[in-house]
mmCIF file of C-alpha atoms and ligand atoms in Angstrom:
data_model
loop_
_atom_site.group_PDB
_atom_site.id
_atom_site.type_symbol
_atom_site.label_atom_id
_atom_site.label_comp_id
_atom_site.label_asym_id
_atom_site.label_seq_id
_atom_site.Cartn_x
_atom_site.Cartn_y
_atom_site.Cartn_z
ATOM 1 C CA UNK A 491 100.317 137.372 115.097
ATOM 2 C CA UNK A 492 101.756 134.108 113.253
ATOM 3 C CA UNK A 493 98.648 133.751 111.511
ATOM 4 C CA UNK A 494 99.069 137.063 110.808
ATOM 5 C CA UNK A 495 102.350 136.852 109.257
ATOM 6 C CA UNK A 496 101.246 133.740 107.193
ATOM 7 C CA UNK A 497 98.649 135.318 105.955
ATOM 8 C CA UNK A 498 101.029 137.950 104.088
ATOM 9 C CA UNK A 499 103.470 135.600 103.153
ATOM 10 C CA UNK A 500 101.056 133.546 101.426
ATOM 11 C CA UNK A 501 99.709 136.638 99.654
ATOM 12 C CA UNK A 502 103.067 137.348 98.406
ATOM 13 C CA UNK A 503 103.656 133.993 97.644
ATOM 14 C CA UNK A 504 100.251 134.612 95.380
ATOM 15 C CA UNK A 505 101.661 137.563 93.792
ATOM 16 C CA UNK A 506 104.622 135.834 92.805
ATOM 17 C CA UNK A 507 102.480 133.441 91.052
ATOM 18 C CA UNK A 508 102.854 130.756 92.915
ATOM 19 C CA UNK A 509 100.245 128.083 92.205
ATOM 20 C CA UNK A 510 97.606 126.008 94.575
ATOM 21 C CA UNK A 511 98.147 122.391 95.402
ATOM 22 C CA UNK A 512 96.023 120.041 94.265
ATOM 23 C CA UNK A 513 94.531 116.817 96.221
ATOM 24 C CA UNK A 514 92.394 114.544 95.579
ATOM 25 C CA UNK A 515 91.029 112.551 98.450
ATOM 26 C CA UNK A 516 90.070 108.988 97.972
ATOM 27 C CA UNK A 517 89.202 106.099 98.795
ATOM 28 C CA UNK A 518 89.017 102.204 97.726
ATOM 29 C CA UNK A 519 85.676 101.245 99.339
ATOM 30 C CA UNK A 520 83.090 103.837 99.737
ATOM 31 C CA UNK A 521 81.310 105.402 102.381
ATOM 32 C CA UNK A 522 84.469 105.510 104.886
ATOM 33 C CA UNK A 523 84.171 109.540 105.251
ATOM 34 C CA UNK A 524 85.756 111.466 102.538
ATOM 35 C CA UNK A 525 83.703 114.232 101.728
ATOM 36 C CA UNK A 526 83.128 114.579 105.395
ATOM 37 C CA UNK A 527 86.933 114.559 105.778
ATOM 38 C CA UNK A 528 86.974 117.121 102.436
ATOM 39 C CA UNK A 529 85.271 119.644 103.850
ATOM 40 C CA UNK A 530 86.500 119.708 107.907
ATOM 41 C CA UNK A 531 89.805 119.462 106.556
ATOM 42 C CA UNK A 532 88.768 122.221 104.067
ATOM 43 C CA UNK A 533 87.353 124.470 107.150
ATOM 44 C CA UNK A 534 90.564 123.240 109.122
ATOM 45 C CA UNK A 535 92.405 124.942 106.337
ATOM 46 C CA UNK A 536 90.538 128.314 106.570
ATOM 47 C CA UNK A 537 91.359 128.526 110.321
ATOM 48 C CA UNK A 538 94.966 128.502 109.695
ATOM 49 C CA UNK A 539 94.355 131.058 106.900
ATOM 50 C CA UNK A 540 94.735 129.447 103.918
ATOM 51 C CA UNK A 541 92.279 130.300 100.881
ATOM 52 C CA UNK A 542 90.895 126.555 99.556
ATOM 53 C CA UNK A 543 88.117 124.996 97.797
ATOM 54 C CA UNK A 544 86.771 122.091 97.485
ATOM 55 C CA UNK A 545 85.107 120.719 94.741
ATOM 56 C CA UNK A 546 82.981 117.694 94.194
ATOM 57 C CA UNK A 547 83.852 115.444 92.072
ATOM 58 C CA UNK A 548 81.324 112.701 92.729
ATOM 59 C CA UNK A 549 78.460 114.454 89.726
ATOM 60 C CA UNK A 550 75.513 113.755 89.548
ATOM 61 C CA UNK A 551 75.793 111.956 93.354
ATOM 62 C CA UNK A 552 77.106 114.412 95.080
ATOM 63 C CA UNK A 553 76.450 115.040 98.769
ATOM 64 C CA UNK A 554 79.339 118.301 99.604
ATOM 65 C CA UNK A 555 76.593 120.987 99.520
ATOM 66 C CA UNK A 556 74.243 118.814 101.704
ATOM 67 C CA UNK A 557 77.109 118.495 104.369
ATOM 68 C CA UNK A 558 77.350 122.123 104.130
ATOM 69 C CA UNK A 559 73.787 123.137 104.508
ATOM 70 C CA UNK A 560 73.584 125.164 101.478
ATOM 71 C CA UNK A 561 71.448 124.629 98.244
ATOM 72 C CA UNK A 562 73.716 126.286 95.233
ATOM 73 C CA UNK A 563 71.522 127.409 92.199
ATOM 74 C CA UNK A 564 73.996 125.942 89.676
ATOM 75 C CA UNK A 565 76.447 122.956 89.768
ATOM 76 C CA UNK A 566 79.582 122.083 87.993
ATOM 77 C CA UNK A 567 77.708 120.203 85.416
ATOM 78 C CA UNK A 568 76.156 123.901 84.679
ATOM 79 C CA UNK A 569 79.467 125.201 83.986
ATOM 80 C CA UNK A 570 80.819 122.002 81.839
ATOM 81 C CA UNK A 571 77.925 121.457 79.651
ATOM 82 C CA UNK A 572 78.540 125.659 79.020
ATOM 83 C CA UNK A 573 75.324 127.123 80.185
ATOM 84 C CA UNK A 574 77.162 128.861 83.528
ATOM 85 C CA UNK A 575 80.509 131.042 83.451
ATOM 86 C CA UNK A 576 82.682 129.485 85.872
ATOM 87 C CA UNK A 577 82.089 132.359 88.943
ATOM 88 C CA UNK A 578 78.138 131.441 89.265
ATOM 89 C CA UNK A 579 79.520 127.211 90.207
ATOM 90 C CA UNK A 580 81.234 128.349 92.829
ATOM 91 C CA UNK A 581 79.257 128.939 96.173
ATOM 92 C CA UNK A 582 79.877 130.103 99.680
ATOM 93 C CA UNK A 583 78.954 128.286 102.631
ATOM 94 C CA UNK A 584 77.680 130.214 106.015
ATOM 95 C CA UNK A 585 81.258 130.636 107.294
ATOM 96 C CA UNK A 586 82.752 131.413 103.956
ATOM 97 C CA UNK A 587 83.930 128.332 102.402
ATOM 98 C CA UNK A 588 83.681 128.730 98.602
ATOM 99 C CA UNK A 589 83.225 125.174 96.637
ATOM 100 C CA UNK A 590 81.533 123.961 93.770
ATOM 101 C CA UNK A 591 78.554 121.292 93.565
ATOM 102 C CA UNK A 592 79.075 117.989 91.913
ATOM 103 C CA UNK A 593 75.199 118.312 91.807
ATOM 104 C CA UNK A 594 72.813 115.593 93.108
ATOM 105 C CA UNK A 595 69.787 113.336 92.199
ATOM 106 C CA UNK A 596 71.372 111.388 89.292
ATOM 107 C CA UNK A 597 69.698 114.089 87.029
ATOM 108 C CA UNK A 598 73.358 115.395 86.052
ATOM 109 C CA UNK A 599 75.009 112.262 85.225
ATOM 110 C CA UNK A 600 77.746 113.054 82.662
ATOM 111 C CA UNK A 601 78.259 111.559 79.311
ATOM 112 C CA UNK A 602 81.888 113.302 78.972
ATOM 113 C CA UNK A 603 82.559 115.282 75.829
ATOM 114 C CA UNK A 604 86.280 116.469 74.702
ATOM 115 C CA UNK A 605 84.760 120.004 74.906
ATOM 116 C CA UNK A 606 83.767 119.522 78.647
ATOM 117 C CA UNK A 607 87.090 118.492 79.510
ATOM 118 C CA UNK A 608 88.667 121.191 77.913
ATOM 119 C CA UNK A 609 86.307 123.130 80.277
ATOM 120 C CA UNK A 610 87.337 121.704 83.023
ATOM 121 C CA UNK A 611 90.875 122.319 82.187
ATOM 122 C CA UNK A 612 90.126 125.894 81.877
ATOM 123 C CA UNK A 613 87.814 125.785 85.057
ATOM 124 C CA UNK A 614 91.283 124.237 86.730
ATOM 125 C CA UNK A 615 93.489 126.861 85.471
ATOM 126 C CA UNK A 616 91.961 130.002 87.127
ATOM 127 C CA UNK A 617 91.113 128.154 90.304
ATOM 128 C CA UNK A 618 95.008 127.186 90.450
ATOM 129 C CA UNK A 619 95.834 131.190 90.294
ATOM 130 C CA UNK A 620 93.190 132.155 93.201
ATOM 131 C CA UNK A 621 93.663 129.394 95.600
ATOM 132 C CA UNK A 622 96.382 127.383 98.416
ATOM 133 C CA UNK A 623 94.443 124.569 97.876
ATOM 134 C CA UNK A 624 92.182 122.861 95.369
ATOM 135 C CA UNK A 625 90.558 120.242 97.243
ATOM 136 C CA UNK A 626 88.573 117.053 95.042
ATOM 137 C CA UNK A 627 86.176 114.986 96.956
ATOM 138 C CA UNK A 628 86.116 112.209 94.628
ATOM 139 C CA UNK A 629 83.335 109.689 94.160
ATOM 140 C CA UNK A 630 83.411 106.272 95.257
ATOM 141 C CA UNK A 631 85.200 103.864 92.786
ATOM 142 C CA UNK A 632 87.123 104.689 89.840
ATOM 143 C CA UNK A 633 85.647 106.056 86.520
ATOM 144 C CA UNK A 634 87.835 107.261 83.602
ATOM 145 C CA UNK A 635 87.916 110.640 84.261
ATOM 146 C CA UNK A 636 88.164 110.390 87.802
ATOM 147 C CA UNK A 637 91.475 108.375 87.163
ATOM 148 C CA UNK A 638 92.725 111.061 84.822
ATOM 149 C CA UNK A 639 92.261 114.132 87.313
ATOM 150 C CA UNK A 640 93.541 111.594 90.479
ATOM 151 C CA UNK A 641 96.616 110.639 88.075
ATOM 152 C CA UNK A 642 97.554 115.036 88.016
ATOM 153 C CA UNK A 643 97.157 116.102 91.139
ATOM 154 C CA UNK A 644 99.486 117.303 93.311
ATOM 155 C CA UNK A 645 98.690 114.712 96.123
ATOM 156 C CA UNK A 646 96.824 112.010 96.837
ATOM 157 C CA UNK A 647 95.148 111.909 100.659
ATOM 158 C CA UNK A 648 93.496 108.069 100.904
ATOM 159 C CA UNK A 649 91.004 107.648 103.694
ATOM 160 C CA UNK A 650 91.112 104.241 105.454
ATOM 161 C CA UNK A 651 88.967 102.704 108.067
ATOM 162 C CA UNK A 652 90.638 99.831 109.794
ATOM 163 C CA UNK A 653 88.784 97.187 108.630
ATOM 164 C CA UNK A 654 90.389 94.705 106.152
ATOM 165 C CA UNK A 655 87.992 94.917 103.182
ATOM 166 C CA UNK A 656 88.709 98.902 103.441
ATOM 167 C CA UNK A 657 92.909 98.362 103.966
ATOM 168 C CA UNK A 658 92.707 96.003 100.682
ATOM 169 C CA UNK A 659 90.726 98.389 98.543
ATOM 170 C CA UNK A 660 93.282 101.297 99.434
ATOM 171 C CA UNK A 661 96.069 98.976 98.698
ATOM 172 C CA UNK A 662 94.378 98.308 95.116
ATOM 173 C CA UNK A 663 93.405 101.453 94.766
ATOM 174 C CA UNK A 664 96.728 102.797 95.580
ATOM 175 C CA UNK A 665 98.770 100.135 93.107
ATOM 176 C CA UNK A 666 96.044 101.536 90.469
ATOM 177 C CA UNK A 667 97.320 104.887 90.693
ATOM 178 C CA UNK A 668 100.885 104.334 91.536
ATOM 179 C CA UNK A 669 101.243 101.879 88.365
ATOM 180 C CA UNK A 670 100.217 104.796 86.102
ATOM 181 C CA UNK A 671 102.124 107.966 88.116
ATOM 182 C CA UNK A 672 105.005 106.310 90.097
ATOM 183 C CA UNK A 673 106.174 109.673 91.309
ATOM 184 C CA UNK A 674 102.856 110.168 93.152
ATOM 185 C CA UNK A 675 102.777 111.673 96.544
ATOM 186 C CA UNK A 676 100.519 109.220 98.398
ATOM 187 C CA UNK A 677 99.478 110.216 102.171
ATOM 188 C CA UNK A 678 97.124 107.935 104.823
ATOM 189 C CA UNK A 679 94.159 109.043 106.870
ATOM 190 C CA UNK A 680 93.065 106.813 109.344
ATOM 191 C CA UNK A 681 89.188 107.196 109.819
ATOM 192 C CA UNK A 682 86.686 106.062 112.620
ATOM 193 C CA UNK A 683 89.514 104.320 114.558
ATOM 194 C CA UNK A 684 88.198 103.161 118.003
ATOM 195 C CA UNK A 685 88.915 105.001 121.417
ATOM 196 C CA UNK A 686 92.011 104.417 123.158
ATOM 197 C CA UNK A 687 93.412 103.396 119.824
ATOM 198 C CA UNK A 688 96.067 105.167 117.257
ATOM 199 C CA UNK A 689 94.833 103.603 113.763
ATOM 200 C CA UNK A 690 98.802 102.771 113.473
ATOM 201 C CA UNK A 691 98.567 99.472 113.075
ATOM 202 C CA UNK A 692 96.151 99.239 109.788
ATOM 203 C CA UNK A 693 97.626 102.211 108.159
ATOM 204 C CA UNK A 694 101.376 100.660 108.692
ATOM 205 C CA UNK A 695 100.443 97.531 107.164
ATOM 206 C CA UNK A 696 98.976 99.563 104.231
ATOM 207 C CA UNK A 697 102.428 101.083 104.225
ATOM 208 C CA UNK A 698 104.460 97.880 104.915
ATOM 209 C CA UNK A 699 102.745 96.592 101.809
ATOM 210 C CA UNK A 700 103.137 99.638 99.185
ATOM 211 C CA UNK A 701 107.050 99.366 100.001
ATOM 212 C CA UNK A 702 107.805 95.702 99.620
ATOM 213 C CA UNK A 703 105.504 95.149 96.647
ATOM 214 C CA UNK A 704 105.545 98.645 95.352
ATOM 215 C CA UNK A 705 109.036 100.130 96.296
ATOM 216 C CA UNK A 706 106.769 103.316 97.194
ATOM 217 C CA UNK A 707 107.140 104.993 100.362
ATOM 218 C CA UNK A 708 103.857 106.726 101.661
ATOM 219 C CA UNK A 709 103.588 108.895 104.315
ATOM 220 C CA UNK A 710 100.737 108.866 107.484
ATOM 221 C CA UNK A 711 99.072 111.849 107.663
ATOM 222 C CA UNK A 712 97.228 110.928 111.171
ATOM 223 C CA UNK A 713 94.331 109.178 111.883
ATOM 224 C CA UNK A 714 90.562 110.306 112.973
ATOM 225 C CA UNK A 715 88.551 108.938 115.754
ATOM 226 C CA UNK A 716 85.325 107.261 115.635
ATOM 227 C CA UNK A 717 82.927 109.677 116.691
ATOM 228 C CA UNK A 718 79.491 110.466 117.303
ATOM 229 C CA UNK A 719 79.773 114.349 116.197
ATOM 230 C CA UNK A 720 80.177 113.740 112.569
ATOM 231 C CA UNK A 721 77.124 112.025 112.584
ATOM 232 C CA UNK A 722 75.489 114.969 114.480
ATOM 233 C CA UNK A 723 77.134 117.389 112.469
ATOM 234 C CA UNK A 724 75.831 115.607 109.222
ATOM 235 C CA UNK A 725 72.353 115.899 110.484
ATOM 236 C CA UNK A 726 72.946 119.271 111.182
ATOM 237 C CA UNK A 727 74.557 120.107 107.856
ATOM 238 C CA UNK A 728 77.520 121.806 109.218
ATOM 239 C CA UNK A 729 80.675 120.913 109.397
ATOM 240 C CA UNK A 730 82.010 118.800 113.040
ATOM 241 C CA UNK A 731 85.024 121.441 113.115
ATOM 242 C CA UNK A 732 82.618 124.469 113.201
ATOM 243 C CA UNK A 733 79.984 122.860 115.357
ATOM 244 C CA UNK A 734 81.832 120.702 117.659
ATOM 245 C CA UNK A 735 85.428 122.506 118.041
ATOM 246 C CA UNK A 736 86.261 120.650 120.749
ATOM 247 C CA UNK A 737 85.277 117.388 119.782
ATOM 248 C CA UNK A 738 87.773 114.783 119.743
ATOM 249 C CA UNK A 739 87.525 114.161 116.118
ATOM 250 C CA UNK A 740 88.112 118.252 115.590
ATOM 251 C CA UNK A 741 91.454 118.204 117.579
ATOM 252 C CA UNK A 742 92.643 115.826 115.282
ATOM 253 C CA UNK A 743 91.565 117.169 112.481
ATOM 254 C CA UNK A 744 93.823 120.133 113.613
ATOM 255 C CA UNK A 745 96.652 118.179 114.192
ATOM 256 C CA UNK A 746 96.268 116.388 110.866
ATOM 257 C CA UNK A 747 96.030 119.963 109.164
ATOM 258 C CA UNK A 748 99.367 121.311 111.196
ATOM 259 C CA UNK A 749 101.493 118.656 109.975
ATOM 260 C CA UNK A 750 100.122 119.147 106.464
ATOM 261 C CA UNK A 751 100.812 122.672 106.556
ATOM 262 C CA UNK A 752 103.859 122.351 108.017
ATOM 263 C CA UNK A 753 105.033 119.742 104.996
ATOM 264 C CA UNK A 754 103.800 121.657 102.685
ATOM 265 C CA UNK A 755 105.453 124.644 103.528
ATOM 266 C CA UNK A 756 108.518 123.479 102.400
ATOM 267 C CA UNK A 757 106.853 122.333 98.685
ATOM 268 C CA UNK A 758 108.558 124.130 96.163
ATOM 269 C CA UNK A 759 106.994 122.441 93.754
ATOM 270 C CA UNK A 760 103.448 122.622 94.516
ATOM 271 C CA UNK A 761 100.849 122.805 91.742
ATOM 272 C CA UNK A 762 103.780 122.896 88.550
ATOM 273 C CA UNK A 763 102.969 119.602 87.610
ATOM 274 C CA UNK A 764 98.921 119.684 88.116
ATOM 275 C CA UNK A 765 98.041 121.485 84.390
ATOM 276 C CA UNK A 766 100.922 119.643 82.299
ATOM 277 C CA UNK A 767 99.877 116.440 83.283
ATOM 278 C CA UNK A 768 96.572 117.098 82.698
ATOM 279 C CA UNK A 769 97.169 118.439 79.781
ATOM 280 C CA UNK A 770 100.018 115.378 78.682
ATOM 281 C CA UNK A 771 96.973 113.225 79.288
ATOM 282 C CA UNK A 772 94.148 114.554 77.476
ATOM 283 C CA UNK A 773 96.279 115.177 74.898
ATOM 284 C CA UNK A 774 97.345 111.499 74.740
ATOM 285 C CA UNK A 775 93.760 109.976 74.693
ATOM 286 C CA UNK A 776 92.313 107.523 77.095
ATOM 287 C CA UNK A 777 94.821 106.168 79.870
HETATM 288 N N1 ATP B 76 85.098 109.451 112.191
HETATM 289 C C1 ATP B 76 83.810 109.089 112.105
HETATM 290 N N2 ATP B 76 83.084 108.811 113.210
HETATM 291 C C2 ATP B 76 81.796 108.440 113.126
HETATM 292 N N3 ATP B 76 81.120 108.324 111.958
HETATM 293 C C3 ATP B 76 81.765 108.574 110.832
HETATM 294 C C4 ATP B 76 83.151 108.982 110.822
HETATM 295 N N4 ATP B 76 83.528 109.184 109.529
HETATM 296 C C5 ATP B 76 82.451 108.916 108.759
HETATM 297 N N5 ATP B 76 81.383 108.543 109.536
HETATM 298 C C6 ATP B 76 80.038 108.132 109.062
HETATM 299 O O1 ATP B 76 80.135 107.641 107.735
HETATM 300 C C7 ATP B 76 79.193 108.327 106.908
HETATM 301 C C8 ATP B 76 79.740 108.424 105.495
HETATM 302 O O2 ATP B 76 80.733 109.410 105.413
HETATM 303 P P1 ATP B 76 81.079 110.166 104.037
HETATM 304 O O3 ATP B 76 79.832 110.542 103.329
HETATM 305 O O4 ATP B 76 82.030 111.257 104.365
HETATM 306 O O5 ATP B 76 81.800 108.979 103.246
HETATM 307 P P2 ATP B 76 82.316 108.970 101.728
HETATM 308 O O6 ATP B 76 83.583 108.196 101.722
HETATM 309 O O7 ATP B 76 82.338 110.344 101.193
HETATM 310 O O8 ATP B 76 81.153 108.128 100.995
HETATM 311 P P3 ATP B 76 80.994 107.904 99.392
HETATM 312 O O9 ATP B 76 82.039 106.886 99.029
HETATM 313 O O10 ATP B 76 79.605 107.392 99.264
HETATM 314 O O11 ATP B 76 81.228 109.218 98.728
HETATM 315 C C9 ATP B 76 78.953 109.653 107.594
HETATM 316 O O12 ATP B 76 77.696 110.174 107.279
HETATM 317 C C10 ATP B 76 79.048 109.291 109.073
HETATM 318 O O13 ATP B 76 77.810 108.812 109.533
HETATM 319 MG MG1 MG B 77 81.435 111.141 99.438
#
């Protein structure tokens, strides 16, 4: 019945023209589980009725369709070199989660043109009018463009492990970003933190440190359990939440998506600043 009523209010909210939220989930070091996070958190999203998509960011390398088990015809290079309209990038997995391919085999490695990103803006545009949330699995390290799009979004989630080299590259990463947008809403994940463990004290060190040195205040999202179902669930090539509901990692997952939800409910100025900014900076040149 709640669900029920959200679901309205979010389709009035629609007509009213409000716009999605952006976020871009990284990461300082790779390989610590964001596109697995991107698209369980993107599935966690659909079961509290929100309409999202995620799109992968990581071209030419990416790995989002593989974790979904599906094999689109066309990826987002398709669309930004201007051989594909924008509705023939964007595929459904088996459940119904719609997201575009970075594509994957280094064969659609990007020399960036003005013209693509003016694409891309487009492409951004009418996914901000259909959509709660645009969700950006971004590739490991930082490239030029991937610093432009993570400098306009809405929000930035950074997934942690608790090992050192993985807090300091989140720290850098973090001062990277937060050097060129200081008003930039920054929130912690937690990953593969051990049993009978909270992930609090990594993540409140990474915190500690981004207030004295930074003067920014960041905010903990929650943190996700090591656990042996996301590597099942990548074999399988379907997402842990679908496959293993009741997994510990899942019920996290869930609580990490309720307090996003609930945060965000109260964002009155979700996805405003997304297009201008993107817009400021391709306009400027290079940041
Ligand atoms: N919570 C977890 N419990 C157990 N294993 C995990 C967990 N999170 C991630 N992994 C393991 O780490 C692997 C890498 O995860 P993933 O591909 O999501 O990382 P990534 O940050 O997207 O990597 P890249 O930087 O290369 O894009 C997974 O295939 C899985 O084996
Ligand atoms: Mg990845």
């Amino acid at each position: 019945m709640r669900d029920q009523a959200e679901a309205l209010r979010q389709k009035m909210l629609k007509a009213q023209g409000r716009l999605a939220k952006s976020i871009a989930i990284v990461s300082g070091k790779g390989g610590v589980g964001k596109s697995n996070f991107s698209t369980n958190f993107a599935h966690s999203l659909r079961i509290k009725k929100k309409k999202v998509i995620v799109i992968d960011m990581d071209i030419g390398m990416g790995n989002i369709h593989i974790l979904l088990g599906v094999t689109p015809t066309y990826s987002l290079k398709d669309y930004l070199i201007g051989v594909q309209p924008l509705e023939n990038v964007i595929a459904t997995d088996d459940e119904g989660l719609e997201f575009i391919s970075g594509g994957s085999g280094l064969d659609s490695v990007l020399d960036w043109s003005e013209a693509m990103f003016e694409r891309l803006l487009n492409a951004f545009e009418e996914l901000q009018k259909q959509y709660d949330f645009l969700i950006f699995d971004m590739g490991a390290g930082a490239t030029q463009r991937s610093i432009e799009l993570i400098i306009a979004v809405d929000e930035v989630i950074v997934i942690s492990t608790s090992e050192p080299t993985s807090i300091t590259d989140a720290y850098s990463m973090m001062k990277f970003i937060c050097l060129k947008d200081p008003d930039k809403k920054f929130s912690i994940v937690s990953n593969r933190v051990a049993k009978n463990d909270d992930g609090n004290d990594a993540v409140t060190r990474l915190q500690y440190a981004m207030r004295k040195f930074l003067n920014k205040d960041t905010s903990i999202l929650g943190f996700l359990p090591e656990d042996d179902a996301v590597r099942k669930a990548v074999v399988a090539q379907k997402p842990f939440m679908l496959l293993y509901p009741n997994a510990p990692i899942s019920k996290r997952m869930s609580a990490i998506t309720e307090v996003f939800v609930e945060v965000d409910r109260t964002d009155e100025k979700r996805g405003t600043r997304f297009l201008t900014k993107l817009k400021g900076i391709f306009s400027k040149g290079r940041v």
